[in-house]
Coordinates of C-alpha atoms in Angstrom, one line a residue:
Chain A
M188 CA -62.1 92.3 -1.4
K189 CA -62.5 93.4 -5.0
T190 CA -64.2 90.6 -6.8
L191 CA -66.9 88.0 -6.1
S192 CA -64.2 85.3 -6.7
D193 CA -62.3 86.8 -3.8
L194 CA -65.6 86.3 -1.8
T195 CA -65.8 82.6 -2.8
R196 CA -62.2 82.1 -1.8
S197 CA -62.7 83.8 1.5
A198 CA -66.0 81.8 2.2
K199 CA -64.0 78.6 2.2
N200 CA -62.6 79.6 5.6
E201 CA -66.1 79.0 7.0
T202 CA -65.6 75.2 7.1
G203 CA -68.1 72.6 8.1
K204 CA -71.2 74.6 7.2
I205 CA -74.4 72.9 6.0
V206 CA -76.9 74.2 3.5
S207 CA -80.5 73.0 3.6
V208 CA -82.2 73.0 0.2
A209 CA -86.0 73.2 -0.1
N210 CA -87.0 71.0 -3.1
A211 CA -83.7 70.3 -4.7
A212 CA -85.3 68.5 -7.6
D213 CA -84.2 71.1 -10.1
E214 CA -81.4 71.0 -12.7
E215 CA -80.2 74.5 -12.1
V216 CA -80.1 74.1 -8.4
L217 CA -78.3 70.8 -8.5
K218 CA -75.8 72.3 -10.9
A219 CA -75.1 74.9 -8.3
V220 CA -74.7 72.2 -5.7
K221 CA -72.3 70.4 -7.9
E222 CA -70.3 73.6 -8.4
A223 CA -70.2 74.3 -4.7
L224 CA -68.9 70.8 -4.0
T225 CA -66.2 71.2 -6.6
E226 CA -65.1 74.3 -4.8
S227 CA -65.3 72.5 -1.4
L228 CA -67.5 75.4 -0.1
C229 CA -70.0 73.6 2.1
S230 CA -72.2 70.4 2.6
F231 CA -75.8 70.1 1.6
I232 CA -79.0 68.4 2.8
L233 CA -81.3 68.0 -0.2
F234 CA -85.0 67.9 0.6
G235 CA -87.4 66.8 -2.1
N236 CA -88.6 63.8 -4.2
E237 CA -85.6 61.5 -3.9
N238 CA -86.2 59.8 -7.2
D239 CA -86.4 63.1 -9.1
I240 CA -83.2 64.3 -7.4
R241 CA -81.4 61.1 -8.3
T242 CA -82.6 61.3 -12.0
I243 CA -81.5 64.9 -12.4
S244 CA -78.2 64.3 -10.5
N245 CA -77.4 61.4 -12.9
S246 CA -78.0 63.5 -15.9
I247 CA -75.7 66.3 -14.8
G248 CA -73.0 64.1 -13.3
L249 CA -73.6 65.0 -9.6
D250 CA -72.3 62.2 -7.4
L251 CA -74.9 61.8 -4.6
S252 CA -72.7 59.4 -2.7
S253 CA -70.4 62.4 -1.8
S254 CA -69.9 62.6 2.0
D255 CA -70.9 66.3 1.7
L256 CA -74.4 65.4 0.4
K257 CA -77.4 64.0 2.2
V258 CA -80.7 63.4 0.4
V259 CA -83.9 63.4 2.4
N260 CA -87.1 62.2 0.6
E261 CA -89.7 64.8 1.4
E262 CA -92.5 65.1 -1.1
N263 CA -95.2 66.9 0.8
D264 CA -93.6 70.0 2.4
S265 CA -89.9 70.3 1.5
A266 CA -90.0 74.0 2.6
R267 CA -91.0 73.1 6.1
A268 CA -88.5 70.2 6.2
A269 CA -85.7 72.4 5.0
V270 CA -86.5 75.2 7.4
E271 CA -86.9 72.8 10.3
A272 CA -83.5 71.4 9.7
I273 CA -82.1 74.9 10.5
H274 CA -84.5 75.4 13.4
Q275 CA -83.1 72.2 14.8
K276 CA -79.5 73.3 14.2
K277 CA -78.8 70.6 11.7
A278 CA -78.0 73.2 9.0
D279 CA -76.7 76.7 8.8
I280 CA -78.0 78.2 5.5
L281 CA -81.4 77.9 3.8
M282 CA -81.5 77.7 0.0
K283 CA -84.5 77.9 -2.3
G284 CA -84.9 75.0 -4.8
N285 CA -87.7 74.3 -7.2
I286 CA -90.3 76.2 -5.1
S287 CA -91.8 79.7 -5.1
S288 CA -90.1 82.3 -2.9
K289 CA -93.5 82.9 -1.3
S290 CA -93.9 79.3 -0.1
L291 CA -90.4 79.3 1.2
L292 CA -90.7 82.5 3.1
K293 CA -94.0 81.4 4.6
A294 CA -92.2 78.5 6.1
V295 CA -89.4 80.8 7.3
L296 CA -91.9 83.0 9.0
N297 CA -93.8 80.1 10.7
K298 CA -94.0 80.8 14.4
E299 CA -93.5 77.2 15.5
Y300 CA -90.7 75.8 13.4
G301 CA -89.6 78.9 11.4
L302 CA -86.6 81.2 11.5
R303 CA -88.1 84.4 13.0
T304 CA -85.8 86.7 15.0
G305 CA -88.1 89.6 15.5
K306 CA -86.1 91.4 12.8
I307 CA -87.4 92.4 9.4
L308 CA -86.3 90.2 6.4
S309 CA -84.5 92.1 3.7
H310 CA -82.7 91.5 0.5
V311 CA -79.0 92.3 0.4
A312 CA -77.2 92.2 -2.9
L313 CA -73.4 92.6 -3.5
F314 CA -72.2 93.7 -6.9
E315 CA -68.9 93.5 -8.7
I316 CA -69.0 96.3 -11.2
P317 CA -66.5 96.6 -14.0
N318 CA -63.9 99.4 -13.6
Q319 CA -65.0 100.1 -10.0
D320 CA -62.3 99.6 -7.3
R321 CA -64.5 97.8 -4.8
L322 CA -67.6 95.7 -4.3
L323 CA -70.9 97.6 -3.7
F324 CA -73.9 96.5 -1.6
L325 CA -77.4 97.5 -2.5
T326 CA -80.4 97.1 -0.2
D327 CA -83.4 96.5 -0.3
S328 CA -84.1 95.9 -3.9
G329 CA -86.5 93.0 -3.7
M330 CA -88.5 92.3 -0.5
N331 CA -89.9 95.3 1.4
I332 CA -92.5 97.2 -0.7
A333 CA -92.8 100.4 1.3
P334 CA -90.5 100.3 4.4
T335 CA -91.2 102.7 7.2
L336 CA -88.3 104.7 8.7
M337 CA -87.8 102.1 11.5
E338 CA -87.9 99.3 8.9
K339 CA -85.3 101.2 6.8
A340 CA -83.0 101.3 9.9
E341 CA -83.5 97.5 10.3
I342 CA -82.8 97.0 6.6
I343 CA -79.5 98.9 7.0
N344 CA -78.6 96.8 10.1
N345 CA -79.2 93.6 8.2
A346 CA -76.9 94.8 5.3
V347 CA -74.3 95.9 7.8
Q348 CA -74.2 92.5 9.3
I349 CA -73.5 90.9 5.9
A350 CA -71.0 93.6 5.0
R351 CA -69.0 92.8 8.2
G352 CA -69.1 89.2 7.2
V353 CA -67.2 90.0 4.0
G354 CA -64.6 91.9 6.0
I355 CA -65.9 95.5 6.0
D356 CA -65.7 96.2 9.7
C357 CA -67.4 99.6 9.6
P358 CA -69.3 99.9 6.3
K359 CA -70.1 103.3 4.9
V360 CA -73.8 103.5 4.2
A361 CA -75.3 106.0 1.7
A362 CA -78.9 106.7 2.4
L363 CA -80.1 107.5 -1.2
A364 CA -82.4 110.2 -2.5
A365 CA -82.6 112.2 -5.7
V366 CA -80.7 115.2 -4.1
E367 CA -78.3 115.8 -1.3
V368 CA -80.3 118.4 0.6
I369 CA -83.3 117.9 2.9
N370 CA -86.6 118.8 1.2
P371 CA -89.7 118.1 3.3
S372 CA -91.6 117.5 0.0
M373 CA -89.3 114.6 -0.8
Q374 CA -89.8 111.9 1.9
A375 CA -86.6 110.1 0.7
T376 CA -84.5 113.0 1.8
V377 CA -86.2 113.3 5.2
D378 CA -85.8 109.6 5.9
A379 CA -82.2 109.7 4.8
A380 CA -81.4 112.5 7.2
L381 CA -83.2 110.7 10.0
L382 CA -81.3 107.5 9.4
T383 CA -78.0 109.5 9.5
Q384 CA -78.9 110.9 12.9
M385 CA -80.2 107.5 14.1
Q386 CA -76.8 106.0 13.4
K387 CA -75.2 108.8 15.5
R388 CA -77.5 107.9 18.4
N389 CA -76.6 104.2 18.1
Q390 CA -80.0 103.2 16.8
I391 CA -78.1 101.9 13.8
R392 CA -74.7 100.3 14.7
N393 CA -71.3 99.2 13.4
C394 CA -71.4 101.5 10.4
I395 CA -71.4 105.2 9.3
V396 CA -74.6 106.3 7.7
D397 CA -74.9 109.6 5.7
G398 CA -77.7 111.0 3.6
P399 CA -79.4 112.2 1.7
L400 CA -77.0 111.5 -1.1
A401 CA -77.7 111.2 -4.8
F402 CA -76.3 108.2 -6.5
D403 CA -73.4 110.1 -8.0
N404 CA -72.4 111.7 -4.7
A405 CA -72.5 108.2 -3.1
I406 CA -70.1 106.5 -5.4
S407 CA -68.0 109.2 -6.9
S408 CA -65.8 111.4 -4.8
H409 CA -65.4 113.8 -7.8
A410 CA -69.1 114.3 -8.0
A411 CA -69.3 114.8 -4.2
E412 CA -66.5 117.4 -4.4
L413 CA -68.3 119.3 -7.3
K414 CA -71.3 119.7 -4.9
D415 CA -69.0 120.5 -2.0
I416 CA -70.5 117.7 0.1
Q417 CA -68.6 117.2 3.4
S418 CA -69.1 113.5 4.2
E419 CA -67.2 110.4 5.2
V420 CA -69.5 108.4 3.1
A421 CA -69.8 110.4 -0.1
G422 CA -67.7 108.9 -2.8
F423 CA -66.9 105.9 -0.8
A424 CA -70.2 104.1 -0.1
D425 CA -70.0 100.4 0.7
I426 CA -73.8 100.1 1.0
I427 CA -76.4 101.9 -1.1
A428 CA -79.6 102.0 1.0
V429 CA -82.4 102.9 -1.3
P430 CA -85.6 104.8 -0.4
T431 CA -88.0 102.6 -2.2
I432 CA -88.2 99.1 -3.8
E433 CA -88.6 100.8 -7.2
V434 CA -85.2 102.5 -6.9
G435 CA -83.5 99.3 -5.7
N436 CA -85.0 97.1 -8.4
A437 CA -84.2 99.6 -11.2
L438 CA -80.6 100.0 -9.9
Y439 CA -80.1 96.3 -9.5
K440 CA -81.2 95.6 -13.1
S441 CA -79.3 98.5 -14.6
F442 CA -76.1 97.2 -12.9
M443 CA -76.8 93.8 -14.4
Y444 CA -78.0 94.7 -17.9
F445 CA -76.1 97.9 -18.7
A446 CA -73.0 97.8 -16.5
N447 CA -72.3 94.0 -16.9
A448 CA -72.1 93.6 -13.2
K449 CA -71.8 90.3 -11.3
V450 CA -74.0 89.8 -8.3
A451 CA -74.3 87.8 -5.1
A452 CA -77.5 88.1 -3.0
V453 CA -79.0 86.8 0.3
V454 CA -82.0 87.5 2.4
S455 CA -80.9 88.7 5.8
G456 CA -82.8 89.1 9.1
A457 CA -83.8 85.5 9.8
S458 CA -81.9 83.2 12.2
A459 CA -80.0 81.9 9.1
P460 CA -79.1 83.5 5.8
I461 CA -81.4 82.6 2.9
V462 CA -80.2 82.1 -0.7
L463 CA -83.2 82.9 -3.0
T464 CA -81.7 82.2 -6.4
S465 CA -84.0 82.3 -9.4
R466 CA -84.0 80.4 -12.6
A467 CA -82.7 83.4 -14.5
D468 CA -79.6 83.5 -12.3
S469 CA -76.4 82.1 -13.7
A470 CA -74.5 79.3 -12.0
A471 CA -71.9 81.9 -11.0
T472 CA -74.6 84.0 -9.3
K473 CA -75.8 81.0 -7.3
L474 CA -72.2 80.1 -6.2
H475 CA -71.5 83.7 -5.3
S476 CA -74.7 83.9 -3.3
L477 CA -73.8 80.8 -1.4
S478 CA -70.4 82.3 -0.7
L479 CA -72.0 85.5 0.6
A480 CA -74.3 83.5 2.9
L481 CA -71.3 81.6 4.2
A482 CA -69.3 84.7 4.8
S483 CA -72.2 86.3 6.7
L484 CA -72.1 83.4 9.2
K485 CA -68.9 84.9 10.6
K486 CA -69.4 85.8 14.3
F487 CA -68.4 89.1 15.8
Chain B
M45 CA -80.4 106.4 -34.8
K46 CA -77.8 104.5 -32.8
T47 CA -75.5 107.1 -31.4
L48 CA -75.6 110.7 -30.2
S49 CA -73.2 111.6 -33.0
D50 CA -76.0 110.5 -35.4
L51 CA -78.2 112.9 -33.5
T52 CA -75.8 115.8 -34.0
R53 CA -75.5 115.0 -37.7
S54 CA -79.3 114.9 -38.0
A55 CA -79.8 118.1 -36.1
K56 CA -77.9 120.0 -38.8
N57 CA -80.9 119.6 -41.0
E58 CA -82.7 122.1 -38.7
T59 CA -81.0 125.1 -40.3
G60 CA -81.4 128.7 -39.3
K61 CA -82.3 128.1 -35.7
I62 CA -81.3 130.5 -33.0
V63 CA -80.3 129.7 -29.4
S64 CA -80.8 132.3 -26.7
V65 CA -78.3 132.0 -23.9
A66 CA -79.1 133.4 -20.4
N67 CA -75.8 134.8 -18.9
A68 CA -73.3 133.5 -21.4
A69 CA -70.4 134.8 -19.3
D70 CA -69.1 131.4 -18.5
E71 CA -66.1 129.5 -19.9
E72 CA -67.8 126.1 -20.2
V73 CA -70.9 127.6 -21.8
L74 CA -68.8 129.6 -24.4
K75 CA -66.8 126.5 -25.1
A76 CA -70.0 124.7 -26.0
V77 CA -71.1 127.7 -28.2
K78 CA -67.7 127.5 -30.0
E79 CA -68.1 123.8 -30.6
A80 CA -71.7 124.2 -31.9
L81 CA -70.4 126.9 -34.3
T82 CA -67.6 124.6 -35.5
E83 CA -70.3 122.0 -36.2
S84 CA -72.5 124.7 -37.9
L85 CA -75.4 123.6 -35.7
C86 CA -77.1 126.9 -35.0
S87 CA -76.8 130.6 -34.2
F88 CA -76.7 132.2 -30.8
I89 CA -77.7 135.3 -29.0
L90 CA -75.5 135.7 -25.9
F91 CA -77.1 137.7 -23.1
G92 CA -74.9 138.8 -20.2
N93 CA -72.1 141.2 -19.2
E94 CA -70.6 142.0 -22.6
N95 CA -67.1 142.7 -21.2
D96 CA -67.0 139.4 -19.4
I97 CA -68.2 137.6 -22.4
R98 CA -65.5 139.2 -24.6
T99 CA -62.8 138.5 -22.1
I100 CA -63.7 134.8 -21.8
S101 CA -64.2 134.5 -25.5
N102 CA -60.7 135.8 -26.2
S103 CA -59.2 133.4 -23.8
I104 CA -60.8 130.3 -25.4
G105 CA -60.5 131.5 -29.0
L106 CA -64.2 132.1 -29.7
D107 CA -64.5 134.7 -32.5
L108 CA -67.4 136.9 -31.5
S109 CA -67.5 138.6 -34.9
S110 CA -69.0 135.4 -36.4
S111 CA -72.2 136.1 -38.3
D112 CA -73.8 133.3 -36.2
L113 CA -73.2 135.2 -32.9
K114 CA -74.9 138.2 -31.4
V115 CA -73.9 139.6 -28.0
V116 CA -76.4 141.6 -26.0
N117 CA -75.1 143.4 -23.0
E118 CA -77.6 142.6 -20.2
E119 CA -76.3 142.7 -16.7
N120 CA -79.4 142.9 -14.6
D121 CA -81.7 140.2 -15.7
S122 CA -80.2 138.0 -18.4
A123 CA -82.7 135.3 -17.7
R124 CA -85.6 137.6 -18.5
A125 CA -83.9 138.9 -21.6
A126 CA -83.1 135.5 -22.9
V127 CA -86.6 134.2 -22.3
E128 CA -88.2 137.4 -23.9
A129 CA -86.1 136.8 -27.0
I130 CA -88.0 133.5 -27.5
H131 CA -91.3 135.0 -26.5
Q132 CA -90.8 137.6 -29.2
K133 CA -89.8 134.9 -31.7
K134 CA -86.3 136.2 -32.1
A135 CA -84.9 132.8 -30.9
D136 CA -86.0 129.1 -30.9
I137 CA -84.2 127.4 -28.0
L138 CA -83.3 128.6 -24.5
M139 CA -80.0 127.7 -23.0
K140 CA -78.8 128.1 -19.4
G141 CA -75.5 129.9 -18.9
N142 CA -73.9 131.0 -15.7
I143 CA -77.2 131.2 -13.7
S144 CA -79.1 128.9 -11.5
S145 CA -81.7 126.6 -13.0
K146 CA -84.2 128.0 -10.5
S147 CA -83.7 131.6 -11.7
L148 CA -84.0 130.6 -15.3
L149 CA -87.1 128.5 -14.8
K150 CA -88.7 131.4 -12.8
A151 CA -88.3 133.5 -15.9
V152 CA -89.6 130.7 -18.1
L153 CA -92.8 130.4 -16.0
N154 CA -93.4 134.2 -15.9
K155 CA -97.0 134.9 -17.0
E156 CA -96.1 138.1 -18.9
Y157 CA -93.0 137.3 -20.9
G158 CA -92.4 133.6 -20.2
L159 CA -92.8 130.4 -22.2
R160 CA -95.8 128.8 -20.5
T161 CA -98.0 126.5 -22.6
G162 CA -100.3 125.1 -19.9
K163 CA -98.2 121.9 -20.0
I164 CA -96.0 120.6 -17.3
L165 CA -92.3 121.1 -17.7
S166 CA -90.3 117.9 -17.6
H167 CA -86.8 116.6 -18.0
V168 CA -86.1 114.3 -21.0
A169 CA -82.8 112.5 -21.2
L170 CA -81.5 110.5 -24.2
F171 CA -78.7 107.9 -23.5
E172 CA -76.2 106.2 -25.7
I173 CA -75.3 103.1 -23.7
P174 CA -72.4 100.9 -24.8
N175 CA -73.4 97.5 -26.3
Q176 CA -77.1 98.5 -26.6
D177 CA -78.5 98.5 -30.1
R178 CA -80.4 101.8 -29.8
L179 CA -80.7 105.0 -27.9
L180 CA -82.9 105.1 -24.8
F181 CA -85.0 107.9 -23.4
L182 CA -85.5 108.4 -19.6
T183 CA -88.0 110.7 -18.1
D184 CA -88.5 112.4 -15.7
S185 CA -85.2 112.2 -13.8
G186 CA -84.8 115.7 -12.6
M187 CA -87.8 118.1 -12.4
N188 CA -91.0 116.7 -11.0
I189 CA -90.7 115.7 -7.4
A190 CA -93.9 113.7 -7.0
P191 CA -95.9 113.7 -10.2
T192 CA -99.6 112.7 -10.0
L193 CA -101.1 110.3 -12.6
M194 CA -102.2 113.1 -14.8
E195 CA -98.8 114.7 -14.6
K196 CA -97.1 111.4 -15.5
A197 CA -99.3 111.3 -18.6
E198 CA -98.0 114.8 -19.5
I199 CA -94.5 113.8 -18.8
I200 CA -94.9 110.9 -21.3
N201 CA -96.4 113.2 -23.8
N202 CA -93.5 115.6 -23.5
A203 CA -91.0 112.8 -24.0
V204 CA -92.9 111.4 -27.0
Q205 CA -92.7 114.8 -28.7
I206 CA -88.9 114.8 -28.3
A207 CA -88.6 111.1 -29.4
R208 CA -90.6 111.9 -32.6
G209 CA -88.2 114.7 -33.2
V210 CA -85.3 112.3 -33.3
G211 CA -87.2 110.1 -35.8
I212 CA -89.1 107.6 -33.6
D213 CA -92.6 108.0 -35.0
C214 CA -94.4 105.9 -32.5
P215 CA -92.1 105.4 -29.5
K216 CA -92.6 102.4 -27.2
V217 CA -93.0 103.7 -23.6
A218 CA -92.3 101.4 -20.6
A219 CA -94.1 102.6 -17.5
L220 CA -91.7 101.4 -14.9
A221 CA -92.3 99.7 -11.5
A222 CA -90.5 97.1 -9.5
V223 CA -92.6 94.2 -10.8
E224 CA -94.7 93.5 -13.9
V225 CA -98.0 92.8 -12.1
I226 CA -100.5 95.2 -10.6
N227 CA -100.3 95.4 -6.8
P228 CA -102.5 97.9 -5.1
S229 CA -99.9 98.3 -2.4
M230 CA -97.4 99.5 -5.0
Q231 CA -98.6 102.8 -6.4
A232 CA -96.0 102.6 -9.2
T233 CA -97.7 99.5 -10.6
V234 CA -101.2 101.1 -10.3
D235 CA -100.1 104.3 -12.1
A236 CA -98.3 102.3 -14.8
A237 CA -101.4 100.2 -15.6
L238 CA -103.5 103.4 -15.7
L239 CA -101.1 105.1 -18.0
T240 CA -101.2 102.0 -20.3
Q241 CA -105.0 102.3 -20.5
M242 CA -104.9 106.1 -20.9
Q243 CA -102.8 105.6 -24.0
K244 CA -105.4 103.2 -25.4
R245 CA -108.1 105.9 -24.8
N246 CA -106.0 108.5 -26.5
Q247 CA -105.3 110.5 -23.4
I248 CA -101.7 109.8 -24.3
R249 CA -101.0 110.0 -28.0
N250 CA -98.5 109.0 -30.7
C251 CA -96.9 106.2 -28.8
I252 CA -97.5 102.8 -27.3
V253 CA -97.4 102.7 -23.5
D254 CA -97.2 99.5 -21.5
G255 CA -96.7 98.8 -17.8
P256 CA -96.1 98.0 -15.1
L257 CA -92.7 96.7 -16.4
A258 CA -89.6 96.1 -14.3
F259 CA -86.4 97.6 -15.8
D260 CA -85.2 94.2 -17.2
N261 CA -88.5 93.5 -18.8
A262 CA -88.5 96.9 -20.4
I263 CA -85.1 96.7 -22.0
S264 CA -84.4 92.9 -22.5
S265 CA -86.7 90.8 -24.6
H266 CA -85.0 87.7 -23.1
A267 CA -86.0 88.9 -19.5
A268 CA -89.5 89.5 -20.8
E269 CA -89.8 86.1 -22.3
L270 CA -88.6 84.4 -19.1
K271 CA -91.5 86.1 -17.3
D272 CA -93.8 85.3 -20.2
I273 CA -94.8 88.9 -20.6
Q274 CA -96.9 89.6 -23.7
S275 CA -96.2 93.2 -24.7
E276 CA -95.3 95.2 -27.7
V277 CA -93.1 97.4 -25.4
A278 CA -91.3 94.8 -23.3
G279 CA -87.7 94.3 -24.5
F280 CA -88.0 97.2 -27.0
A281 CA -88.7 100.3 -24.9
D282 CA -87.6 103.6 -26.5
I283 CA -88.7 105.6 -23.4
I284 CA -88.4 104.6 -19.8
A285 CA -91.1 106.5 -17.8
V286 CA -90.1 106.3 -14.2
P287 CA -92.5 106.3 -11.2
T288 CA -90.6 108.7 -9.0
I289 CA -87.8 111.2 -9.3
E290 CA -85.7 108.9 -7.1
V291 CA -85.8 106.2 -9.6
G292 CA -85.1 108.5 -12.5
N293 CA -82.2 110.2 -10.8
A294 CA -80.6 106.9 -9.7
L295 CA -81.0 105.3 -13.1
Y296 CA -79.6 108.4 -14.9
K297 CA -76.5 108.4 -12.7
S298 CA -76.0 104.6 -12.8
F299 CA -76.0 104.8 -16.6
M300 CA -73.5 107.6 -16.5
Y301 CA -71.1 106.3 -13.8
F302 CA -71.4 102.5 -14.1
A303 CA -72.4 101.9 -17.8
N304 CA -70.2 104.7 -19.3
A305 CA -73.2 106.1 -21.1
K306 CA -73.3 109.4 -23.1
V307 CA -76.3 111.7 -22.6
A308 CA -78.3 114.5 -24.2
A309 CA -81.0 116.2 -22.2
V310 CA -83.6 118.9 -22.6
V311 CA -86.5 120.3 -20.6
S312 CA -89.7 119.8 -22.6
G313 CA -93.2 121.3 -22.2
A314 CA -92.4 125.0 -22.6
S315 CA -93.0 126.9 -25.8
A316 CA -89.4 126.3 -26.7
P317 CA -87.0 123.5 -25.7
I318 CA -84.7 124.4 -22.8
V319 CA -81.1 123.2 -22.5
L320 CA -80.2 123.1 -18.8
T321 CA -76.6 121.9 -18.9
S322 CA -74.6 122.0 -15.7
R323 CA -70.9 122.6 -14.9
A324 CA -70.4 118.9 -14.4
D325 CA -71.5 118.2 -18.0
S326 CA -68.9 117.6 -20.6
A327 CA -68.6 119.7 -23.8
A328 CA -70.0 116.6 -25.6
T329 CA -73.0 116.5 -23.4
K330 CA -73.7 120.2 -24.1
L331 CA -73.4 119.7 -27.8
H332 CA -75.6 116.6 -27.8
S333 CA -78.2 118.4 -25.7
L334 CA -78.3 121.3 -28.2
S335 CA -78.7 118.7 -30.9
L336 CA -81.6 117.1 -29.1
A337 CA -83.2 120.5 -28.6
L338 CA -82.8 121.3 -32.3
A339 CA -84.2 117.9 -33.3
S340 CA -87.2 118.4 -31.1
L341 CA -88.1 121.6 -33.1
K342 CA -89.2 119.4 -36.1
K343 CA -92.9 119.9 -36.8
F344 CA -95.4 117.1 -37.3

């Protein structure tokens, strides 16, 4: 798979899936719903103020009588309602509408009706970067502020599951640092080396982890050769696992703003994938993110 | 100044400057010397094994009889010899040849003949990024492993001095984090806020510091507006001051590998600018780095 359009085409194989939207009364969200219906990607249950949803739908030409749409009037707690729909197996994917990420995640983590699995929740982004020969995952660039070593292992596991969904059976994971050698004064290098060995002991599965690797070593086999790095991952990373949220966030945004990348992103680790699009995201990003969520539903 | 070629043109105004090269017996280094002479940028003192320097020069067509070149046979300790030349005011800029950065910096930090100023040494990189309307500084992406707050202030001061050399009288400095709000659990946001206030109290001078800013807020005024960030720096940063070496290193390499950037880099904080080019650097990078070093000699 080389482009995010490939991803959307492939996601159509996951037929009959239902997306539960928390507070769908939002123009950008309903535009994304409309686009997904045009692509025959999935069905939706739209929770929120029904009148507002109808008004906005009319204005953007979204036909609410579609058999792939259901509107549920829920003014008080659309986050709870949308989450409960998944808890009760009426839907497969959770999508954020006109509501804060914080409110939505609070409902996701609710012990009674939420989507807890005992795993950490983490952000998984998939980039299409101009002039690169393959898609590249980046994790975690948005959720975990200061993950411990064990949490980093879980973050990798979460990303691996998504990568397998898009057809990479045994993803190559670069545990990122600023250098490729272990330096006890640089915690990122220590954690990266430990994650590498944890994979060898099956504490991390279904992938090959190698680190520490600097960014250039991870993505350029020429750079790795210049440093004489012997590694199955170096130069061929499918997943960049960052040491801190600051690295993930800066890389994410440099890909988007300076490298003209396209992105799809989901939150992984709950009992259903979560699409947390924001207002700043384009319609294409929202569609690609839904596609990534659909792809990740694939069972192994 | 919009391109690194502008920088090279501008550096020619710093006439009569001399570059001291530690172990010049290296093809890539001598190619850079040849290029600098062609551009009439500066003069050189080449320390190292004279026979080796002559052999390589012959093979690449570098005319050692040029009045802008002096070869000093120094087989034992070319790092010391090159550094001493600056200490004795016989040269203005130090350049790394076929020697490790570690050996060169050891000589730089020598208490007797070195180039100590009491300031921290830090790496300052200047990028030309396609489709961006100005050059962008990044610091510190290569030298300081875990800078303290006070060291971060010095790192900014070092970069500001270089930025003023290239004509930015009062550079805008974005103190980077993953978010734009202060969160005591995220040290990067705390340090960024403190650096902002340190600038207001003149502990950091000749610039405007603002942070925490996420990468997109720093470089895109549209992104800053979406977040309703009121800041003189947001969207217009001249200098990105990173919270950790991991962030700096990853950004540096993502600019180079994914955004097709061009770069110039120097080490700042010693009594002379230091050009630490590496084998992987192109001839253009070496020339631009020499130009940046020359520009930074400008007195205020």
